[in-house]
Amino acid sequence: MTMTIDRRQFLKAGAAGTLTVGFSIGLAAGNASAANVPAAKIVAKDQVDAFLVMHRDGRVEVYVGKVDLGTGTRTALSQIAADELDVPFNRITMHMGDTGTTPDQWLTGANITIQQGGGELRRACATARAALLGRAAERLKVSASDLVASDGIVRVRNDPSKSVAYTELIGGGRFELKVNDKIQLKPVSEYKVIGKPIARVDIPDKVTGRFEFVHDVRVPGMLHARVIRPDDIGQPAGFR
Amino acid sequence: MPRYTLNVNGKTQSVEADADTPLLYVLRNDLQLNGPKFGCGLAQCGTCAVHLNGEVARSCSVPVSAVGGRAVTTLEGLMVDGKPGRVQQAFIDAQAVQCGYCTNGMVMATAALIATNRNPSDAQINDALAGNLCRCGTQQRICAAVKRAAQAA
């Protein structure tokens, strides 16, 4: 997108129906994290790879099609992923609401981020965890039901000296698996992260002015507009 | 447009602005300081708060031409060596934030309060922060954060 158009041209384009297009391009350009994502990031909601990218150094990138409007869902969804995957909470990087790289999980609002969005994330993570346990069973030559996972390490239940890390099981990186909607989820009694007090990940930036609210987004050549409301009925309205 | 020389967070800054431009706009748009927020624009919500010579001021309603030589301190200016300052750390420790939009004003009001009162009572805290509105409902935690900050002082 050229950054040389002036405000009047931009608003004329907006009147012709392209304003939202220009806006979304502008936001994408300001999203530093988007630049590091491979072009072929899978976003189809029925694919595990839409939700998860696990790295060989232990980092886990989680992608959700929700945004944190200030209620702390960045932290809460990270807790869900950490528990259902059995990885340490602090290894998770959460990417939210970037339609180019995250699955489309419908709107954010109406208290559905955790119950609907979190449920979808949970099933994707549980599918991934089951796949990793399956690979571990092959590697350790035991049945998957004899394995337990914790902090990214899979161990044989009755012989904890036999273990393998998720990082050794990732292989080519992608899962290439459909999310199993009937997957066995971790029982509540086994939660280690969910339901425990945990510091919100966004607070340090919010108390220091570093957090980027929508009002704080700046992109090169950004233009500003405001709606001018007429003083009386019959006067012209519009942008300025 | 006239040019103004401001002392912001210990640095001398020169900005070109109309005389009636709110200090908030100069801080955010010209100096790219995102700490102070635009809330109501009428000095009623408190989220635009800064310090002028250590006293809380509503930057949305202070024209840049009225600042003069007073020292402007923003949320960014409370940091110490790039890390959260005492009040900011107390807000982190007390988890006294939900959406975080009022946080700037809460932190600035707290910093001004404990600068002169190391042991504020509940009534004094309520009084000092009464002009700062939080719609998320974090007031109880904010009061706890103020006490933590005062004790750490």
CSV table of C-alpha atoms in Angstrom, one decimal, chain A residues 77-239:
chain,number,residue,atom,x,y,z
A,77,LEU,CA,-5.9,-19.2,27.0
A,78,SER,CA,-2.2,-19.7,27.7
A,79,GLN,CA,-3.1,-21.5,30.9
A,80,ILE,CA,-5.5,-23.7,28.9
A,81,ALA,CA,-2.8,-24.5,26.3
A,82,ALA,CA,-0.2,-25.2,29.0
A,83,ASP,CA,-2.4,-27.6,30.9
A,84,GLU,CA,-3.8,-29.5,27.9
A,85,LEU,CA,-0.4,-29.8,26.3
A,86,ASP,CA,1.6,-30.4,29.5
A,87,VAL,CA,4.1,-27.7,28.7
A,88,PRO,CA,5.4,-25.0,31.0
A,89,PHE,CA,3.3,-21.9,31.0
A,90,ASN,CA,6.3,-19.6,30.4
A,91,ARG,CA,7.2,-21.3,27.2
A,92,ILE,CA,4.0,-20.2,25.5
A,93,THR,CA,3.8,-17.3,23.1
A,94,MET,CA,0.2,-16.3,22.4
A,95,HIS,CA,-0.8,-14.8,19.0
A,96,MET,CA,-4.3,-13.4,19.0
A,97,GLY,CA,-6.8,-12.2,16.4
A,98,ASP,CA,-4.5,-11.9,13.4
A,99,THR,CA,-6.7,-13.3,10.7
A,100,GLY,CA,-3.6,-13.9,8.5
A,101,THR,CA,-2.1,-16.3,10.9
A,102,THR,CA,-4.7,-17.5,13.4
A,103,PRO,CA,-7.7,-19.7,12.9
A,104,ASP,CA,-11.0,-17.9,12.5
A,105,GLN,CA,-12.8,-18.5,15.8
A,106,TRP,CA,-15.7,-16.2,15.2
A,107,LEU,CA,-16.2,-13.0,17.2
A,108,THR,CA,-14.8,-11.9,20.5
A,109,GLY,CA,-17.4,-10.9,23.0
A,110,ALA,CA,-20.5,-12.2,24.7
A,111,ASN,CA,-18.3,-14.1,27.2
A,112,ILE,CA,-17.5,-16.8,24.7
A,113,THR,CA,-13.7,-16.5,24.4
A,114,ILE,CA,-13.1,-19.1,27.1
A,115,GLN,CA,-16.1,-21.3,26.7
A,116,GLN,CA,-16.1,-21.5,22.9
A,117,GLY,CA,-12.6,-20.3,21.8
A,118,GLY,CA,-10.9,-22.0,24.8
A,119,GLY,CA,-12.8,-25.2,24.1
A,120,GLU,CA,-11.6,-25.3,20.5
A,121,LEU,CA,-8.0,-24.5,21.6
A,122,ARG,CA,-8.2,-27.2,24.3
A,123,ARG,CA,-9.3,-29.9,21.8
A,124,ALA,CA,-6.5,-28.9,19.4
A,125,CYS,CA,-4.0,-29.1,22.2
A,126,ALA,CA,-5.3,-32.4,23.4
A,127,THR,CA,-5.1,-33.8,19.9
A,128,ALA,CA,-1.5,-32.6,19.7
A,129,ARG,CA,-0.7,-34.1,23.1
A,130,ALA,CA,-2.2,-37.5,22.1
A,131,ALA,CA,-0.1,-37.4,18.9
A,132,LEU,CA,3.1,-36.7,20.9
A,133,LEU,CA,2.3,-39.5,23.3
A,134,GLY,CA,1.8,-41.8,20.4
A,135,ARG,CA,5.2,-40.9,19.0
A,136,ALA,CA,6.7,-41.3,22.4
A,137,ALA,CA,5.2,-44.8,22.8
A,138,GLU,CA,6.8,-45.9,19.5
A,139,ARG,CA,10.1,-44.4,20.6
A,140,LEU,CA,10.1,-45.9,24.1
A,141,LYS,CA,8.4,-49.2,22.9
A,142,VAL,CA,5.6,-49.0,25.4
A,143,SER,CA,1.9,-48.5,25.2
A,144,ALA,CA,0.8,-44.8,25.1
A,145,SER,CA,-1.5,-45.6,28.1
A,146,ASP,CA,1.7,-46.3,30.2
A,147,LEU,CA,3.0,-42.8,29.6
A,148,VAL,CA,2.6,-39.6,31.5
A,149,ALA,CA,3.6,-36.1,30.3
A,150,SER,CA,4.7,-33.1,32.4
A,151,ASP,CA,6.5,-29.9,31.5
A,152,GLY,CA,7.1,-31.1,28.0
A,153,ILE,CA,8.7,-34.4,29.0
A,154,VAL,CA,7.0,-37.8,28.4
A,155,ARG,CA,7.9,-40.5,31.0
A,156,VAL,CA,7.0,-44.2,31.4
A,157,ARG,CA,4.7,-44.3,34.4
A,158,ASN,CA,6.4,-47.2,36.2
A,159,ASP,CA,9.9,-46.4,35.0
A,160,PRO,CA,10.4,-42.6,35.0
A,161,SER,CA,14.1,-43.1,34.0
A,162,LYS,CA,12.7,-43.8,30.5
A,163,SER,CA,11.7,-40.5,29.0
A,164,VAL,CA,11.7,-38.4,25.9
A,165,ALA,CA,11.1,-34.7,25.4
A,166,TYR,CA,8.4,-33.2,23.2
A,167,THR,CA,11.3,-31.4,21.5
A,168,GLU,CA,12.7,-34.7,20.3
A,169,LEU,CA,9.2,-35.8,19.0
A,170,ILE,CA,8.3,-32.8,16.8
A,171,GLY,CA,10.0,-34.1,13.7
A,172,GLY,CA,9.3,-31.9,10.7
A,173,GLY,CA,7.4,-29.4,12.9
A,174,ARG,CA,3.9,-29.7,11.6
A,175,PHE,CA,1.3,-32.1,13.1
A,176,GLU,CA,-0.7,-32.4,9.8
A,177,LEU,CA,-3.6,-33.6,11.9
A,178,LYS,CA,-7.3,-32.8,12.1
A,179,VAL,CA,-8.5,-31.6,15.5
A,180,ASN,CA,-10.3,-34.6,17.1
A,181,ASP,CA,-13.5,-33.2,18.5
A,182,LYS,CA,-14.0,-36.3,20.6
A,183,ILE,CA,-10.5,-36.3,22.0
A,184,GLN,CA,-10.1,-37.3,25.7
A,185,LEU,CA,-9.5,-34.0,27.6
A,186,LYS,CA,-7.5,-33.8,30.7
A,187,PRO,CA,-9.7,-34.3,33.8
A,188,VAL,CA,-10.2,-31.3,36.0
A,189,SER,CA,-8.5,-33.1,38.9
A,190,GLU,CA,-5.2,-33.2,36.9
A,191,TYR,CA,-5.1,-29.4,36.2
A,192,LYS,CA,-1.8,-27.9,37.2
A,193,VAL,CA,-2.1,-24.4,35.7
A,194,ILE,CA,-5.8,-23.8,35.1
A,195,GLY,CA,-7.5,-22.5,38.3
A,196,LYS,CA,-4.2,-21.6,40.0
A,197,PRO,CA,-3.2,-18.0,40.7
A,198,ILE,CA,-1.0,-16.8,38.0
A,199,ALA,CA,0.3,-13.4,37.2
A,200,ARG,CA,-1.4,-11.7,34.2
A,201,VAL,CA,1.1,-11.5,31.3
A,202,ASP,CA,-0.1,-8.1,30.1
A,203,ILE,CA,0.1,-6.1,33.3
A,204,PRO,CA,3.8,-5.1,33.3
A,205,ASP,CA,3.3,-3.4,29.9
A,206,LYS,CA,0.1,-1.8,31.0
A,207,VAL,CA,1.6,-0.1,34.1
A,208,THR,CA,4.6,1.3,32.1
A,209,GLY,CA,2.8,2.6,29.0
A,210,ARG,CA,4.3,0.0,26.7
A,211,PHE,CA,1.1,-1.9,26.1
A,212,GLU,CA,-0.3,-1.1,22.6
A,213,PHE,CA,-4.0,-0.3,22.8
A,214,VAL,CA,-5.8,0.3,19.5
A,215,HIS,CA,-5.5,4.0,20.1
A,216,ASP,CA,-1.7,3.6,20.4
A,217,VAL,CA,-1.1,1.9,17.1
A,218,ARG,CA,1.1,3.9,14.8
A,219,VAL,CA,2.0,3.0,11.2
A,220,PRO,CA,4.1,4.8,8.7
A,221,GLY,CA,2.1,7.6,7.0
A,222,MET,CA,-0.9,7.1,9.3
A,223,LEU,CA,-3.8,9.5,8.6
A,224,HIS,CA,-6.3,10.7,11.1
A,225,ALA,CA,-10.0,11.5,10.6
A,226,ARG,CA,-12.8,12.5,12.7
A,227,VAL,CA,-16.6,12.5,12.1
A,228,ILE,CA,-18.0,16.0,12.0
A,229,ARG,CA,-21.6,16.0,13.2
A,230,PRO,CA,-23.9,18.8,11.9
A,231,ASP,CA,-25.2,21.4,14.3
A,232,ASP,CA,-28.6,21.3,12.8
A,233,ILE,CA,-30.8,19.0,10.8
A,234,GLY,CA,-30.2,19.6,7.1
A,235,GLN,CA,-26.6,20.7,7.4
A,236,PRO,CA,-24.0,18.6,5.6
A,237,ALA,CA,-22.2,15.9,7.6
A,238,GLY,CA,-19.1,14.1,6.7
A,239,PHE,CA,-15.4,13.6,7.4
